[in-house]
Structures are given as structure tokens and as C-alpha cells.
Short mmCIF file of C-alpha atoms in Angstrom, two decimals:
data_model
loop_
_atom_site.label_atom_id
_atom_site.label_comp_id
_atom_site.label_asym_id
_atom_site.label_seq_id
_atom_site.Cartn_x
_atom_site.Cartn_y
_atom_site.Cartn_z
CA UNK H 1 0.00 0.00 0.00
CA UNK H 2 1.08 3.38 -0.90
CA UNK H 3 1.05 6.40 1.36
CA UNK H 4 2.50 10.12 0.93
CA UNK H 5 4.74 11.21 4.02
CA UNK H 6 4.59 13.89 5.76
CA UNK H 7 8.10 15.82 7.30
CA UNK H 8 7.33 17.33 10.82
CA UNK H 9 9.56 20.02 11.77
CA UNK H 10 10.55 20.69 15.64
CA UNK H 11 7.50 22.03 17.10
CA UNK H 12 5.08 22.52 20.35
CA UNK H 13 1.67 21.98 21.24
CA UNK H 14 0.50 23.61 24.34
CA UNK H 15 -2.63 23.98 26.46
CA UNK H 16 -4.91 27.05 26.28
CA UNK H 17 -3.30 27.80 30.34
CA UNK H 18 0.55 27.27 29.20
CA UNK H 19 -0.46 29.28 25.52
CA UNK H 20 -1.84 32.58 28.24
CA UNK H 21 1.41 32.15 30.02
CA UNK H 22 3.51 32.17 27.53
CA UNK H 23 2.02 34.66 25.04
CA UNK H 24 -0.62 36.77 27.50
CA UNK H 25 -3.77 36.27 28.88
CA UNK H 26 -6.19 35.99 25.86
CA UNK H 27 -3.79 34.93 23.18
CA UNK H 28 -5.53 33.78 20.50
CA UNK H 29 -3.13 31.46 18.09
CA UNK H 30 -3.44 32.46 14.13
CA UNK H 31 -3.72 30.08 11.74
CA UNK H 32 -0.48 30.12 9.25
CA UNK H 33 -1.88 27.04 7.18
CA UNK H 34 -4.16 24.07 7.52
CA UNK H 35 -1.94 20.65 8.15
CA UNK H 36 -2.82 17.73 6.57
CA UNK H 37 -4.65 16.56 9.41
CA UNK H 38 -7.70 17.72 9.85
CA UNK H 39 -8.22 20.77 12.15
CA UNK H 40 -4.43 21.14 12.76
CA UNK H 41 -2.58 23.78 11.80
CA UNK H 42 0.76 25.94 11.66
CA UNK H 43 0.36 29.28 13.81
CA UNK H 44 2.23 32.51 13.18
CA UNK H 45 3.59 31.78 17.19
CA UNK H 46 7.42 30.65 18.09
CA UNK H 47 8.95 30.22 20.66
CA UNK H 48 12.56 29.31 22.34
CA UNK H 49 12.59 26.04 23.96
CA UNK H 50 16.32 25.65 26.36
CA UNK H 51 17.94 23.18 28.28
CA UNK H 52 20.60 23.81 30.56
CA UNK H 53 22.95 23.12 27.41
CA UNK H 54 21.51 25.03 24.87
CA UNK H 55 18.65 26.34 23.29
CA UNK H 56 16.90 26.38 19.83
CA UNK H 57 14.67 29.17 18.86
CA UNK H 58 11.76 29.98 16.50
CA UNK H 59 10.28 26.50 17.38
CA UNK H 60 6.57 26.64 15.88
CA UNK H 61 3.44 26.38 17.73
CA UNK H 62 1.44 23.62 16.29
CA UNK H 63 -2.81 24.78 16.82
CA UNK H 64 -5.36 24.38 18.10
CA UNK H 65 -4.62 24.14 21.88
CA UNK H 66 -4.50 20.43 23.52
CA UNK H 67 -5.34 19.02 26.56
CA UNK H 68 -1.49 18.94 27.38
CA UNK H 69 1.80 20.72 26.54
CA UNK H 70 4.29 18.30 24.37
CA UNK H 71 7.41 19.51 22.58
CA UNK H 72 8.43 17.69 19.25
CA UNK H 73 11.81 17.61 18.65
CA UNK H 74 14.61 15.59 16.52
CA UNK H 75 17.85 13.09 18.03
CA UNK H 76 20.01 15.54 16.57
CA UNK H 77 17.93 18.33 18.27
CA UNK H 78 17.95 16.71 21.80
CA UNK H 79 21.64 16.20 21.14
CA UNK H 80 22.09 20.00 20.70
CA UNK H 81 20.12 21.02 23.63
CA UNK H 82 21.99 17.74 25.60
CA UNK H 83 18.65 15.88 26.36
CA UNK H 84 17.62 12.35 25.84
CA UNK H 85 13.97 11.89 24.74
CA UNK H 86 11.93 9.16 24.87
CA UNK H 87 10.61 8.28 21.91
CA UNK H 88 6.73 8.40 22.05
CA UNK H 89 3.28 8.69 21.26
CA UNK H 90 1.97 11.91 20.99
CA UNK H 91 0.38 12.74 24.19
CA UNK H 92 2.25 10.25 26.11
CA UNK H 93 4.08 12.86 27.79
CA UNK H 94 4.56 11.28 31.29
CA UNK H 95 8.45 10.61 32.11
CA UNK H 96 9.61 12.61 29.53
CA UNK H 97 12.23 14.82 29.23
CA UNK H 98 12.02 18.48 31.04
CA UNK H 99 12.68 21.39 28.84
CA UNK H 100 11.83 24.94 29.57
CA UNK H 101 9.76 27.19 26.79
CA UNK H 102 10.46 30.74 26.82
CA UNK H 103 7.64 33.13 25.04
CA UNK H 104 7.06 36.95 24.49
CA UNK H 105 5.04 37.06 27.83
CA UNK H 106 6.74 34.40 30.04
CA UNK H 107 8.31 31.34 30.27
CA UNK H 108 7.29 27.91 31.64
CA UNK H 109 9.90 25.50 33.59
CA UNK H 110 8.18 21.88 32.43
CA UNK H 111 9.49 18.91 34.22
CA UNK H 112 8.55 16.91 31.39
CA UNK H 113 7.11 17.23 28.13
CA UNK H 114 9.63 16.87 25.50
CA UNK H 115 9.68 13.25 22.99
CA UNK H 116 11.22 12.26 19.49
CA UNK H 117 7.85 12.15 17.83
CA UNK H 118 7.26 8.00 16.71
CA UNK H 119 7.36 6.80 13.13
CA UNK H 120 3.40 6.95 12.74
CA UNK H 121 0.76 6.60 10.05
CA UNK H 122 -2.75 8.37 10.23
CA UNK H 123 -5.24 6.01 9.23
CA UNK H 124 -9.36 6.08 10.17
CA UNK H 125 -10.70 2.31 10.81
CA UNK H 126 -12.13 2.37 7.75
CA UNK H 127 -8.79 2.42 5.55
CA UNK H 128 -7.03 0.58 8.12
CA UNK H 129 -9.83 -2.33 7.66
CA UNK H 130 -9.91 -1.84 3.89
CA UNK H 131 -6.04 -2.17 3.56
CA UNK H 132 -5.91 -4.84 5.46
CA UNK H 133 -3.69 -3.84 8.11
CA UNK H 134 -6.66 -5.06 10.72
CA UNK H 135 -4.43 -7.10 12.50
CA UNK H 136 -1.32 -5.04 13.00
CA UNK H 137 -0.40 -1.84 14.98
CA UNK H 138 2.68 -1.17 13.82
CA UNK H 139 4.20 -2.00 10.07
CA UNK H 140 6.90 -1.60 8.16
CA UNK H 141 7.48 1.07 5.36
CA UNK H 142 9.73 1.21 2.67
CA UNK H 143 11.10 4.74 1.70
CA UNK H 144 12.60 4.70 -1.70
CA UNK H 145 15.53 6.15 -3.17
CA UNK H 146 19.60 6.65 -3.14
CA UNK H 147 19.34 6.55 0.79
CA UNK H 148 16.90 4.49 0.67
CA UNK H 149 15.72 1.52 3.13
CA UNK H 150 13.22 -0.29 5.65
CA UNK H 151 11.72 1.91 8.60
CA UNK H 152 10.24 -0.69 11.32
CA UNK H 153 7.57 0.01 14.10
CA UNK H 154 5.57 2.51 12.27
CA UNK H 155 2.93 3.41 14.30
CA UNK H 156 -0.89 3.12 13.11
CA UNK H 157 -2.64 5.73 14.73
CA UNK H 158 -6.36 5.37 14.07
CA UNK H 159 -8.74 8.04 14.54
CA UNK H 160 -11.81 8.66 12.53
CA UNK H 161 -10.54 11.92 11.40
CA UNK H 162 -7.33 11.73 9.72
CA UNK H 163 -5.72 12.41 6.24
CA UNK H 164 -3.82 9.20 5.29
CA UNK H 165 0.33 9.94 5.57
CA UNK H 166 3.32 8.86 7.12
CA UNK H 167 4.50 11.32 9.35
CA UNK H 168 8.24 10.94 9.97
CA UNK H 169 10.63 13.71 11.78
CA UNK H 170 13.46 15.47 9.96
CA UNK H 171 16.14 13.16 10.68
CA UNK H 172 14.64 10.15 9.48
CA UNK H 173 13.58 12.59 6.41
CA UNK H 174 16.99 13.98 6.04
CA UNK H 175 18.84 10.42 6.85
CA UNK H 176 16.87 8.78 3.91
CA UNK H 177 17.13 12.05 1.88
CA UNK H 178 13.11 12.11 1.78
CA UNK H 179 10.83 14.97 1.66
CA UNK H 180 6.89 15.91 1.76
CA UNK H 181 5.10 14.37 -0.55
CA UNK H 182 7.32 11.62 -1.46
CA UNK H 183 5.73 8.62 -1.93
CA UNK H 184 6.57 5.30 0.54
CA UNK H 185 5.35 1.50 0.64
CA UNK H 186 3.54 -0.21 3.45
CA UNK H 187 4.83 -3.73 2.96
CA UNK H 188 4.13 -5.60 6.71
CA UNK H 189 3.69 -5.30 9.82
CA UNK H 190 3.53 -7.04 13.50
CA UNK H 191 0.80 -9.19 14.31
CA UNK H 192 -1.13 -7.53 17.34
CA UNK J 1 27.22 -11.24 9.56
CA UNK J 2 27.40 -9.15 12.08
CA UNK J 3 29.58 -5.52 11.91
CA UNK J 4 30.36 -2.82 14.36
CA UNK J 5 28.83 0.85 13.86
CA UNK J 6 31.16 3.61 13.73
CA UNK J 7 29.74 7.56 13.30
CA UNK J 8 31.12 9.69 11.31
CA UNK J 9 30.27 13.69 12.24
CA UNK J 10 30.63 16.05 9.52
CA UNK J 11 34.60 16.25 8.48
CA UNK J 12 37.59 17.64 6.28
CA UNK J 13 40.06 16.24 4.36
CA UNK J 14 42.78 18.69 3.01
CA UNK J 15 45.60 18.05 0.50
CA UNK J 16 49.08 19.24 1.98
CA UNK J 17 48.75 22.63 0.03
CA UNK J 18 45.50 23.49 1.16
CA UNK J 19 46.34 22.35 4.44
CA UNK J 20 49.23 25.30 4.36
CA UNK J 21 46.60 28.13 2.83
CA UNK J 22 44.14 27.65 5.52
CA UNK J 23 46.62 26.71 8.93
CA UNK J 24 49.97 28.48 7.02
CA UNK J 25 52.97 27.63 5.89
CA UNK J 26 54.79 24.36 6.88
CA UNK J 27 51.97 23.46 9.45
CA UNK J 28 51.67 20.07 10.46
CA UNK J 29 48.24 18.00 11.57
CA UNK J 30 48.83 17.25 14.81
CA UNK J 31 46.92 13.90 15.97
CA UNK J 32 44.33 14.15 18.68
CA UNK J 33 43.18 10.23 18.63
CA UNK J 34 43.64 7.63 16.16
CA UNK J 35 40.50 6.56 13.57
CA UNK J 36 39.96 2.68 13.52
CA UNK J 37 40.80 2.90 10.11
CA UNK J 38 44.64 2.59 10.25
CA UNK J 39 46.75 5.31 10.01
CA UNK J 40 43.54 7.72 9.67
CA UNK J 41 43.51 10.10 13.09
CA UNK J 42 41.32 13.28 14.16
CA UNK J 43 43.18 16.04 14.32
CA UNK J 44 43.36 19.18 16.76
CA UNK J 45 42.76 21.17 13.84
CA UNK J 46 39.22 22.61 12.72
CA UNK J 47 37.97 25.07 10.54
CA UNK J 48 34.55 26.85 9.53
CA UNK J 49 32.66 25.64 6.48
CA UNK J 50 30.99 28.69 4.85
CA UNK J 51 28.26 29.04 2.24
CA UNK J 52 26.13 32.45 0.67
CA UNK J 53 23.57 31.17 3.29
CA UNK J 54 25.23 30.52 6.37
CA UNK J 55 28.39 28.97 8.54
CA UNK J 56 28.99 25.75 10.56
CA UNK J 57 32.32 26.64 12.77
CA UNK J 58 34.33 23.95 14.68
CA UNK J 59 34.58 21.35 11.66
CA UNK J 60 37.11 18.67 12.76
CA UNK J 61 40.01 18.04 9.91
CA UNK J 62 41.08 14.36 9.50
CA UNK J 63 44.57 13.44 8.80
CA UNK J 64 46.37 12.36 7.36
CA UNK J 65 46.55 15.02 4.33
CA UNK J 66 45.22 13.24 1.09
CA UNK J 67 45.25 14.16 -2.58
CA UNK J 68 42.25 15.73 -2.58
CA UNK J 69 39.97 18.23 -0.85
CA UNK J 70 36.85 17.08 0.92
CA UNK J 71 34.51 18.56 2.60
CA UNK J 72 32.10 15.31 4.71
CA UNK J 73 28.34 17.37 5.90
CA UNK J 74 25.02 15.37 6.46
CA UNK J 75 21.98 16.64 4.66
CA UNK J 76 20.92 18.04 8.00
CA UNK J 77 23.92 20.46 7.90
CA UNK J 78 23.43 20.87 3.74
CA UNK J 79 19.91 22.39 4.65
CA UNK J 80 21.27 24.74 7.59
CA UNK J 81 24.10 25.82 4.79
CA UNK J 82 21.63 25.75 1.80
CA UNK J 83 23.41 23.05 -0.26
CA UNK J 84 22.55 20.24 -2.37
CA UNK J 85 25.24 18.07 -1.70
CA UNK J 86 25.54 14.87 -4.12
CA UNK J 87 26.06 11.33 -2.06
CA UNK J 88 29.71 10.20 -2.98
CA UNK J 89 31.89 7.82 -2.17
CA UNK J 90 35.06 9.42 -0.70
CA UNK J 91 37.29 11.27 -3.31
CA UNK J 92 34.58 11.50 -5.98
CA UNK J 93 34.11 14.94 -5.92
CA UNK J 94 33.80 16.36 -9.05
CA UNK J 95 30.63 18.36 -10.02
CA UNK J 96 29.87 18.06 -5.79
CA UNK J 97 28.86 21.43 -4.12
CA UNK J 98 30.76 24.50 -3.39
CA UNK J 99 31.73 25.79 -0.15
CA UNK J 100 34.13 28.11 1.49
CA UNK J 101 36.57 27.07 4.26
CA UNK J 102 37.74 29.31 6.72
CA UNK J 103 41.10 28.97 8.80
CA UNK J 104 43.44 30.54 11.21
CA UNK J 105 45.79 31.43 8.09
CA UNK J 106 43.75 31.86 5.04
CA UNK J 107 40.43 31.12 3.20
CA UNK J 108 39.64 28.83 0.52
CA UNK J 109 36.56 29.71 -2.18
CA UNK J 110 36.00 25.88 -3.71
CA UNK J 111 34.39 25.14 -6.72
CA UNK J 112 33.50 21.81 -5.89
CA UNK J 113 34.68 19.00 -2.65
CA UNK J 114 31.56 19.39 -0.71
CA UNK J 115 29.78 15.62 -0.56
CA UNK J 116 26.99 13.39 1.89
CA UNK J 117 28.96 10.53 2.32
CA UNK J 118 27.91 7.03 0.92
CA UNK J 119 27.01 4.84 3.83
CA UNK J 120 29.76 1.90 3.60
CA UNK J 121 31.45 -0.63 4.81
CA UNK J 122 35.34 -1.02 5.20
CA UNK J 123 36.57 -4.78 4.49
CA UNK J 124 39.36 -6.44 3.14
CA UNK J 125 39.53 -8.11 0.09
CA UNK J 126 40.00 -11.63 2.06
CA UNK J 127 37.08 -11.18 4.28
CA UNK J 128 34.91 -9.93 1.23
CA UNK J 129 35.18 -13.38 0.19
CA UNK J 130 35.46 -14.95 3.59
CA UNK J 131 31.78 -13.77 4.55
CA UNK J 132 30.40 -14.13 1.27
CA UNK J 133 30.23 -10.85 -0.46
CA UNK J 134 32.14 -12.03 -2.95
CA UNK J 135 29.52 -11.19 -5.57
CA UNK J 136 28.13 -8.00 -3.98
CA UNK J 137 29.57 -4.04 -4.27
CA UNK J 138 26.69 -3.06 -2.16
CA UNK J 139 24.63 -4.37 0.59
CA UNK J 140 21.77 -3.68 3.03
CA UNK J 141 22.47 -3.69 6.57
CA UNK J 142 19.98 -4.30 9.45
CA UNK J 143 19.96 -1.61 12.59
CA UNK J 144 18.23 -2.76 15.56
CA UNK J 145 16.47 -0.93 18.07
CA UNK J 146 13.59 1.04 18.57
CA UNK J 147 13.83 3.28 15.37
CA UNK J 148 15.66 0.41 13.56
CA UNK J 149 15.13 -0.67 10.06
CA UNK J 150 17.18 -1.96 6.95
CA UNK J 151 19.05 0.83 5.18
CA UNK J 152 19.85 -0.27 1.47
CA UNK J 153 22.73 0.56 -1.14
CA UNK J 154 25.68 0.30 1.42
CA UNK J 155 28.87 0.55 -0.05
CA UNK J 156 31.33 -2.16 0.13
CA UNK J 157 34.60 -0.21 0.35
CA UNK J 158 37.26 -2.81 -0.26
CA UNK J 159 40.97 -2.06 0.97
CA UNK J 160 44.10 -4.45 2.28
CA UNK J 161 44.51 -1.67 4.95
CA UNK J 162 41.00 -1.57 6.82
CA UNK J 163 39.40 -2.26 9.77
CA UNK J 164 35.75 -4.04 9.23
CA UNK J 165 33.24 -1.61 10.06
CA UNK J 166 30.24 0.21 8.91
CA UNK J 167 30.32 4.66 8.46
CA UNK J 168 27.34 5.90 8.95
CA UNK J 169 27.11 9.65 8.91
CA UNK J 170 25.26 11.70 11.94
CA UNK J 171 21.89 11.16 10.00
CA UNK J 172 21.76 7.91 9.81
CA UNK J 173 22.51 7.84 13.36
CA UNK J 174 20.29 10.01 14.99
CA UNK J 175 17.24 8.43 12.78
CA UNK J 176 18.21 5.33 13.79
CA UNK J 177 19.06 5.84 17.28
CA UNK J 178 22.41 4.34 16.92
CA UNK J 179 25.45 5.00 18.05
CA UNK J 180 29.58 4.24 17.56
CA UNK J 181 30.03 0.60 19.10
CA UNK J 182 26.35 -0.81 18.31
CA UNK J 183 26.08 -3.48 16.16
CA UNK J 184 24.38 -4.30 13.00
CA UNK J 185 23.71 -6.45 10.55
CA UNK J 186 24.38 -7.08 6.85
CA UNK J 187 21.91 -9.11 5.66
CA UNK J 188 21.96 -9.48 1.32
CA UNK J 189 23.25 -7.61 -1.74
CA UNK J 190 22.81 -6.83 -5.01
CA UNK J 191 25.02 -8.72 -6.85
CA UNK J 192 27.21 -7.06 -9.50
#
């Protein structure tokens, strides 16, 4: 089965308490553009997320508001700013690495919060029924090209509303020299 | 067959007269550890590596001096520099980007030497045969672990003077989660 991928940048999602402390009471984020997924989008906000090694700014703000505060980053990312991420599930925050966000009104000291994004695939039941992928959770993917290879444990994250796509983070796009809209192959998976 | 992992973070290789433009006159590479490939060795020496769009300072030179001029990035530093680096195997650097290096002693405007290296694998010509890759000049290698996958079109890079080990660039590691030390896998070919 084919499937388009999508790249996902460094970013943040924050709740509608941590986006008033960090941007003012009121703040109201403004759509940039519509993501893929439906309802998401890119806002004009950044921000500066630090660690006690270094920091990274103009990190995006991923809207609308959640019912928790996760930051997305890369390996090579979390080696710059000296953490060590779990890799997760978005919204499976718990444990995670602490990492401090630093906006135009204030700045937040999280004890945890920041992940490496997993491998995952948006899929509603429907498709994941229909492309027979009923049994598995996570699959394999090929991603073509000079670089080239096998990703394994690609999440399938089902949810009525979702665009079909692979979302992968920029190092596994820049390791396999893959971009947005490139086209990759769901060949297998593990049985559930 | 099973091979150890080594990382390779982005790197220079001078000739001996660019070595003198950039560091002066009669300078000398001085060795700050030896590279498991013999008589390779990081040296103390480092330079910046310059484009129209931006800088990357620090950039470790590798000695000893060669016959040609190489400049080693991953596509996550080509994208930070605004470069389109080719993937090459080392020394095949015509037509490859331009960059500019910057030393204590001089600057160098290149027309060409800036490459992604190939992902490869150093082995003699007596263990090529002895593990069976006798018919291969590139395999795919398994890495394990929790971002793990198969990565495809690995180099064999045959040479009497080598020590058996796969180079992976920074890329490759950080998508993978792998590190210098782990160990992988080569699994098949395509046969020549």
C-alpha cells in the first residue's frame, strides 16, 4: 500500500493555560496554514525552547490548543540542547524529558514534556480495515531512493478523522534524503 | 554477519597545500586520537565551512593530508548551509557542491569538494570473500532498536589496509538511534 509522508519540523503543542502564560492572557493562536490533518494547523507563534545546554529558537506552535503541553523535537535536536527523549506517542508525555519554553510574555519550567515524535501513520478504521492492516499496529514502510531503506515500528494511529500519511521527523527525512510528498510502501507489519 | 557501527560527524580532508593556505605555511596536523581505520587520526585542527547562506564553525580536519579536498556534511547540515550536496563515495568529488573554508591562516573559495557521504562498509579483500560478499559491491544492513530498520545501497569499500566496520554519517545515526560501538547487521546484496 502506498502512502505520501509527511516531514514534521521541531514544534510545540501547548494547552490554552501554558499558551496565556507564555504569550498573554487571551492569546488567540493564528492560523499560518491548515496541516494535513484535519483541524491542525501551523500558527504565526514561536517560541525558544532551552535546556541547561543550549537552546533552539523559533520552534513553531502547532494549533489548536490540547489538553497537554508536548514539545516535538529531533535526536540531533535533543543532542544539541543535551537531552535524551523518549521516543513516544503523541500525548504520552509522562516521564519525559524536562525542557523549559520561553515566550514573548513568560516562560514555563516543564518537568517533562519533550519526545522524538514516533514513526506513525494516520489512518481512520475504515482504511485501516480496507487495507488490510486489521491485525497489526505497527508496520513496516519502505522509503525509496539513493538513501533508501526499511523503517520498522511505524505506528498506526487510528482516529476517525485523519488524512492518510506517514508522518516521519526530519532526521529520518533527512537520513533517507526524503521529503513531503514523497511517496513510501507499506509492505508488513507485526501481528497484534 | 554481524559488523560494528562507527559515526562519522561532519569532516575535512585537506591536501598538503591546502592544508598550508588555511593553517599556514609548513603546518603540520597534529593527531588528537587515532581513527579505527589505520593510520587515519582526528586532528586538533578545525575550521569553519561557509556558504552564501550561512556557517557551521568547529569542523574537525582528518589526517592524514590526502590528494584531494573534501569537505564530509550530512543533509541536516546541507539544509542549515543551503546546499545540495551529491552522495559520494570518498574522493569523488567532481561536479559536488561548493563551499568556502575558513582557517586561522587563510580562506579557501572551492568550486566543488563538498559531498553526503555514501554509507559503507570497510573490508578487506580476504574477508569480502570470507563472509560471502564475494559477488556484492553493495549491501543492506539491518539496525536494531527502537527506530531500527534496513538501510539499502551500502557501499562495500574494499581495501588491504582496513578495519571491518560500517560509516554511517550523523543522519543515519540520529534516525536510527544508533550509536559508535552498536552493532548491526548485513543481511543481502545486489550482486554485480
Amino acid at each position: 500500500m502506498k502512502v505520501s509522508v509527511g516531514i514534521s519540523n521541531r514544534h510545540v503543542h501547548l494547552t490554552k493555560e501554558d499558551l496565556n502564560v507564555l504569550f498573554g492572557e487571551g492569546f488567540e493562536l493564528e492560523k499560518l496554514k491548515d496541516l494535513n490533518q484535519p483541524g491542525q494547523f501551523a500558527s504565526t507563534s514561536k517560541l525558544t525552547i532551552k535546556s541547561e545546554k543550549d537552546s533552539i529558537v523559533g520552534v513553531r506552535v502547532v494549533g489548536p490548543t490540547r489538553d497537554y503541553t508536548q514539545i516535538e523535537i529531533s535526536k540531533t535536536d535533543a543532542i544539541k540542547l543535551g537531552l535524551n527523549p523518549p521516543v513516544r506517542e503523541s500525548g504520552d508525555i509522562k516521564g519525559s524529558s524536562p525542557i523549559t519554553l520561553i515566550g514573548p510574555a513568560g516562560t514555563l519550567n516543564l518537568s517533562e514534556g519533550c519526545i522524538i515524535a514516533d514513526r506513525h501513520i494516520h489512518i481512520t478504521p475504515k482504511q485501516k480495515e480496507l487495507y488490510g492492516f486489521s491485525n497489526y499496529d505497527k508496520v513496516n514502510v519502505i522509503l525509496p531512493g539513493e538513501k533508501g531503506g526499511i523503517i520498522c515500528n511505524v505506528s498506526l494511529k487510528v482516529n476517525e478523522e485523519s488524512y492518510f500519511e506517514l508522518h516521519l521527523d526530519t532526521d529520518d527525512a533527512n537520513a533517507h534524503l526524503i521529503k513531503s510528498g514523497d511517496i513510501a510502501t507499506i509492505i508488513e507489519g507485526e501481528e497484534i
